[in-house]
């Protein structure tokens, strides 16, 4: 059961990371909306793409964790 609880904590951590990345994207979009003339378009796109790649990486890690958690829950029942 200790391992399962560790998985739950990790899952919460991944969701927090995803929320952070989403808020970063929103902040960039908001700043572009307000102050677009001070931003280089290509650089802004590159930053957003990097954030998107990080999000994909975290989502993949979360997927693997949820799979492990599901199999562990099956074994524990």
Tab-separated table of N, CA and C in Angstrom:
chain	number	residue	atom	x	y	z
A	1	UNK	N	0.822	-1.200	0.000
A	1	UNK	CA	0.000	0.000	0.000
A	1	UNK	C	0.866	1.263	0.000
A	2	UNK	N	2.045	1.175	0.584
A	2	UNK	CA	2.957	2.317	0.623
A	2	UNK	C	3.365	2.744	-0.791
A	3	UNK	N	3.609	1.756	-1.647
A	3	UNK	CA	3.974	2.059	-3.033
A	3	UNK	C	2.825	2.774	-3.734
A	4	UNK	N	1.603	2.291	-3.517
A	4	UNK	CA	0.432	2.903	-4.139
A	4	UNK	C	0.305	4.371	-3.698
A	5	UNK	N	0.485	4.622	-2.413
A	5	UNK	CA	0.411	5.993	-1.916
A	5	UNK	C	1.498	6.877	-2.537
A	6	UNK	N	2.654	6.295	-2.774
A	6	UNK	CA	3.721	7.019	-3.470
A	6	UNK	C	3.316	7.370	-4.888
A	7	UNK	N	2.640	6.440	-5.547
A	7	UNK	CA	2.141	6.712	-6.898
A	7	UNK	C	1.124	7.850	-6.892
A	8	UNK	N	0.269	7.860	-5.894
A	8	UNK	CA	-0.738	8.927	-5.781
A	8	UNK	C	-0.043	10.282	-5.610
A	9	UNK	N	0.988	10.328	-4.784
A	9	UNK	CA	1.735	11.575	-4.591
A	9	UNK	C	2.426	12.013	-5.878
A	10	UNK	N	3.016	11.051	-6.596
A	10	UNK	CA	3.656	11.370	-7.871
A	10	UNK	C	2.634	11.899	-8.866
A	11	UNK	N	1.470	11.264	-8.894
A	11	UNK	CA	0.415	11.690	-9.815
A	11	UNK	C	0.013	13.139	-9.511
A	12	UNK	N	-0.154	13.456	-8.242
A	12	UNK	CA	-0.478	14.832	-7.858
A	12	UNK	C	0.604	15.797	-8.322
A	13	UNK	N	1.854	15.374	-8.200
A	13	UNK	CA	2.978	16.199	-8.629
A	13	UNK	C	2.926	16.457	-10.140
A	14	UNK	N	2.604	15.428	-10.908
A	14	UNK	CA	2.492	15.593	-12.362
A	14	UNK	C	1.366	16.554	-12.718
A	15	UNK	N	0.232	16.457	-12.024
A	15	UNK	CA	-0.870	17.375	-12.297
A	15	UNK	C	-0.488	18.815	-11.958
A	16	UNK	N	0.292	18.989	-10.900
A	16	UNK	CA	0.758	20.322	-10.533
A	16	UNK	C	1.702	20.866	-11.608
A	17	UNK	N	2.566	20.013	-12.136
A	17	UNK	CA	3.468	20.432	-13.210
A	17	UNK	C	2.682	20.828	-14.450
A	18	UNK	N	1.665	20.046	-14.787
A	18	UNK	CA	0.843	20.364	-15.957
A	18	UNK	C	0.121	21.693	-15.775
A	19	UNK	N	-0.380	21.937	-14.574
A	19	UNK	CA	-1.053	23.218	-14.294
A	19	UNK	C	-0.066	24.372	-14.424
A	20	UNK	N	1.156	24.169	-13.957
A	20	UNK	CA	2.192	25.200	-14.073
A	20	UNK	C	2.481	25.518	-15.530
A	21	UNK	N	2.645	24.478	-16.339
A	21	UNK	CA	2.911	24.683	-17.761
A	21	UNK	C	1.746	25.395	-18.448
A	22	UNK	N	0.533	25.026	-18.093
A	22	UNK	CA	-0.641	25.666	-18.681
A	22	UNK	C	-0.693	27.144	-18.295
A	23	UNK	N	-0.394	27.441	-17.048
A	23	UNK	CA	-0.401	28.838	-16.607
A	23	UNK	C	0.706	29.647	-17.289
A	24	UNK	N	1.825	29.020	-17.553
A	24	UNK	CA	2.907	29.688	-18.290
A	24	UNK	C	2.449	30.043	-19.700
A	25	UNK	N	1.771	29.118	-20.346
A	25	UNK	CA	1.244	29.391	-21.691
A	25	UNK	C	0.253	30.548	-21.648
A	26	UNK	N	-0.657	30.521	-20.687
A	26	UNK	CA	-1.639	31.599	-20.572
A	26	UNK	C	-0.954	32.945	-20.334
A	27	UNK	N	0.069	32.952	-19.514
A	27	UNK	CA	0.788	34.198	-19.237
A	27	UNK	C	1.449	34.740	-20.499
A	28	UNK	N	2.029	33.864	-21.285
A	28	UNK	CA	2.667	34.304	-22.530
A	28	UNK	C	1.623	34.867	-23.484
A	29	UNK	N	0.509	34.147	-23.656
A	29	UNK	CA	-0.550	34.640	-24.539
A	29	UNK	C	-1.079	35.985	-24.051
A	30	UNK	N	-1.259	36.125	-22.746
A	30	UNK	CA	-1.759	37.380	-22.195
A	30	UNK	C	-0.780	38.517	-22.452
A	31	UNK	N	0.501	38.262	-22.255
A	31	UNK	CA	1.502	39.311	-22.490
A	31	UNK	C	1.592	39.670	-23.964
A	32	UNK	N	1.462	38.687	-24.832
A	32	UNK	CA	1.468	38.986	-26.265
A	32	UNK	C	0.253	39.844	-26.619
A	33	UNK	N	-0.900	39.495	-26.055
A	33	UNK	CA	-2.105	40.279	-26.300
A	33	UNK	C	-1.924	41.727	-25.854
A	34	UNK	N	-1.297	41.907	-24.690
A	34	UNK	CA	-1.137	43.250	-24.131
A	34	UNK	C	0.028	44.017	-24.742
A	35	UNK	N	1.148	43.327	-24.964
A	35	UNK	CA	2.385	44.011	-25.349
A	35	UNK	C	3.038	43.351	-26.566
A	36	UNK	N	2.250	42.923	-27.509
A	36	UNK	CA	2.748	42.149	-28.640
A	36	UNK	C	3.911	42.756	-29.391
A	37	UNK	N	3.964	44.076	-29.437
A	37	UNK	CA	5.013	44.728	-30.233
A	37	UNK	C	6.403	44.525	-29.650
A	38	UNK	N	6.511	44.173	-28.378
A	38	UNK	CA	7.848	44.005	-27.787
A	38	UNK	C	8.369	42.569	-27.927
A	39	UNK	N	7.547	41.675	-28.459
A	39	UNK	CA	7.942	40.276	-28.569
A	39	UNK	C	8.386	39.929	-29.986
A	40	UNK	N	9.405	39.111	-30.072
A	40	UNK	CA	9.804	38.536	-31.354
A	40	UNK	C	8.901	37.327	-31.605
A	41	UNK	N	8.183	37.324	-32.702
A	41	UNK	CA	7.204	36.264	-32.983
A	41	UNK	C	7.827	34.877	-32.999
A	42	UNK	N	8.945	34.754	-33.659
A	42	UNK	CA	9.582	33.431	-33.760
A	42	UNK	C	10.039	32.930	-32.392
A	43	UNK	N	10.583	33.818	-31.600
A	43	UNK	CA	11.042	33.412	-30.274
A	43	UNK	C	9.854	33.039	-29.389
A	44	UNK	N	8.791	33.808	-29.461
A	44	UNK	CA	7.596	33.487	-28.679
A	44	UNK	C	7.063	32.116	-29.087
A	45	UNK	N	7.047	31.842	-30.386
A	45	UNK	CA	6.586	30.537	-30.862
A	45	UNK	C	7.515	29.432	-30.375
A	46	UNK	N	8.808	29.681	-30.406
A	46	UNK	CA	9.772	28.673	-29.950
A	46	UNK	C	9.595	28.376	-28.460
A	47	UNK	N	9.376	29.410	-27.676
A	47	UNK	CA	9.154	29.224	-26.237
A	47	UNK	C	7.880	28.416	-26.009
A	48	UNK	N	6.806	28.769	-26.723
A	48	UNK	CA	5.546	28.039	-26.575
A	48	UNK	C	5.680	26.586	-27.017
A	49	UNK	N	6.420	26.351	-28.081
A	49	UNK	CA	6.637	24.974	-28.531
A	49	UNK	C	7.442	24.177	-27.510
A	50	UNK	N	8.403	24.812	-26.875
A	50	UNK	CA	9.190	24.149	-25.839
A	50	UNK	C	8.310	23.799	-24.641
A	51	UNK	N	7.455	24.725	-24.259
A	51	UNK	CA	6.514	24.441	-23.175
A	51	UNK	C	5.609	23.280	-23.563
A	52	UNK	N	5.157	23.282	-24.809
A	52	UNK	CA	4.296	22.196	-25.296
A	52	UNK	C	5.026	20.851	-25.254
A	53	UNK	N	6.298	20.846	-25.626
A	53	UNK	CA	7.079	19.609	-25.576
A	53	UNK	C	7.241	19.130	-24.136
A	54	UNK	N	7.464	20.049	-23.215
A	54	UNK	CA	7.542	19.684	-21.795
A	54	UNK	C	6.217	19.098	-21.330
A	55	UNK	N	5.124	19.705	-21.773
A	55	UNK	CA	3.808	19.205	-21.403
A	55	UNK	C	3.604	17.785	-21.921
A	56	UNK	N	4.000	17.543	-23.169
A	56	UNK	CA	3.896	16.188	-23.724
A	56	UNK	C	4.714	15.191	-22.916
A	57	UNK	N	5.911	15.606	-22.505
A	57	UNK	CA	6.780	14.722	-21.720
A	57	UNK	C	6.132	14.386	-20.374
A	58	UNK	N	5.597	15.394	-19.707
A	58	UNK	CA	4.956	15.168	-18.408
A	58	UNK	C	3.718	14.287	-18.583
A	59	UNK	N	2.938	14.533	-19.629
A	59	UNK	CA	1.743	13.712	-19.870
A	59	UNK	C	2.111	12.248	-20.122
A	60	UNK	N	3.217	12.020	-20.827
A	60	UNK	CA	3.665	10.650	-21.077
A	60	UNK	C	4.109	9.993	-19.771
A	61	UNK	N	4.843	10.724	-18.946
A	61	UNK	CA	5.249	10.191	-17.647
A	61	UNK	C	4.027	9.885	-16.782
A	62	UNK	N	3.041	10.758	-16.838
A	62	UNK	CA	1.805	10.548	-16.091
A	62	UNK	C	1.072	9.308	-16.593
A	63	UNK	N	1.049	9.116	-17.887
A	63	UNK	CA	0.414	7.934	-18.469
A	63	UNK	C	1.059	6.651	-17.955
A	64	UNK	N	2.392	6.616	-17.951
A	64	UNK	CA	3.110	5.438	-17.463
A	64	UNK	C	2.829	5.209	-15.979
A	65	UNK	N	2.808	6.285	-15.224
A	65	UNK	CA	2.535	6.173	-13.799
A	65	UNK	C	1.123	5.641	-13.545
A	66	UNK	N	0.143	6.156	-14.287
A	66	UNK	CA	-1.236	5.700	-14.108
A	66	UNK	C	-1.373	4.219	-14.478
A	67	UNK	N	-0.610	3.784	-15.460
A	67	UNK	CA	-0.617	2.368	-15.831
A	67	UNK	C	-0.057	1.520	-14.686
A	68	UNK	N	1.089	1.935	-14.139
A	68	UNK	CA	1.665	1.222	-12.995
A	68	UNK	C	0.697	1.199	-11.823
A	69	UNK	N	0.079	2.335	-11.564
A	69	UNK	CA	-0.863	2.446	-10.449
A	69	UNK	C	-2.066	1.526	-10.655
A	70	UNK	N	-2.566	1.449	-11.881
A	70	UNK	CA	-3.718	0.589	-12.169
A	70	UNK	C	-3.367	-0.881	-11.964
A	71	UNK	N	-2.197	-1.307	-12.445
A	71	UNK	CA	-1.787	-2.700	-12.255
A	71	UNK	C	-1.558	-3.008	-10.776
A	72	UNK	N	-0.979	-2.058	-10.055
A	72	UNK	CA	-0.762	-2.272	-8.628
A	72	UNK	C	-2.107	-2.384	-7.885
A	73	UNK	N	-3.048	-1.527	-8.250
A	73	UNK	CA	-4.381	-1.578	-7.627
A	73	UNK	C	-5.039	-2.915	-7.908
A	74	UNK	N	-4.856	-3.431	-9.108
A	74	UNK	CA	-5.403	-4.746	-9.465
A	74	UNK	C	-4.785	-5.827	-8.579
A	75	UNK	N	-3.467	-5.762	-8.401
A	75	UNK	CA	-2.783	-6.768	-7.576
A	75	UNK	C	-3.169	-6.684	-6.107
A	76	UNK	N	-3.497	-5.492	-5.634
A	76	UNK	CA	-3.821	-5.286	-4.227
A	76	UNK	C	-5.248	-5.704	-3.864
A	77	UNK	N	-6.095	-5.837	-4.867
A	77	UNK	CA	-7.503	-6.150	-4.517
A	77	UNK	C	-7.700	-7.596	-4.140
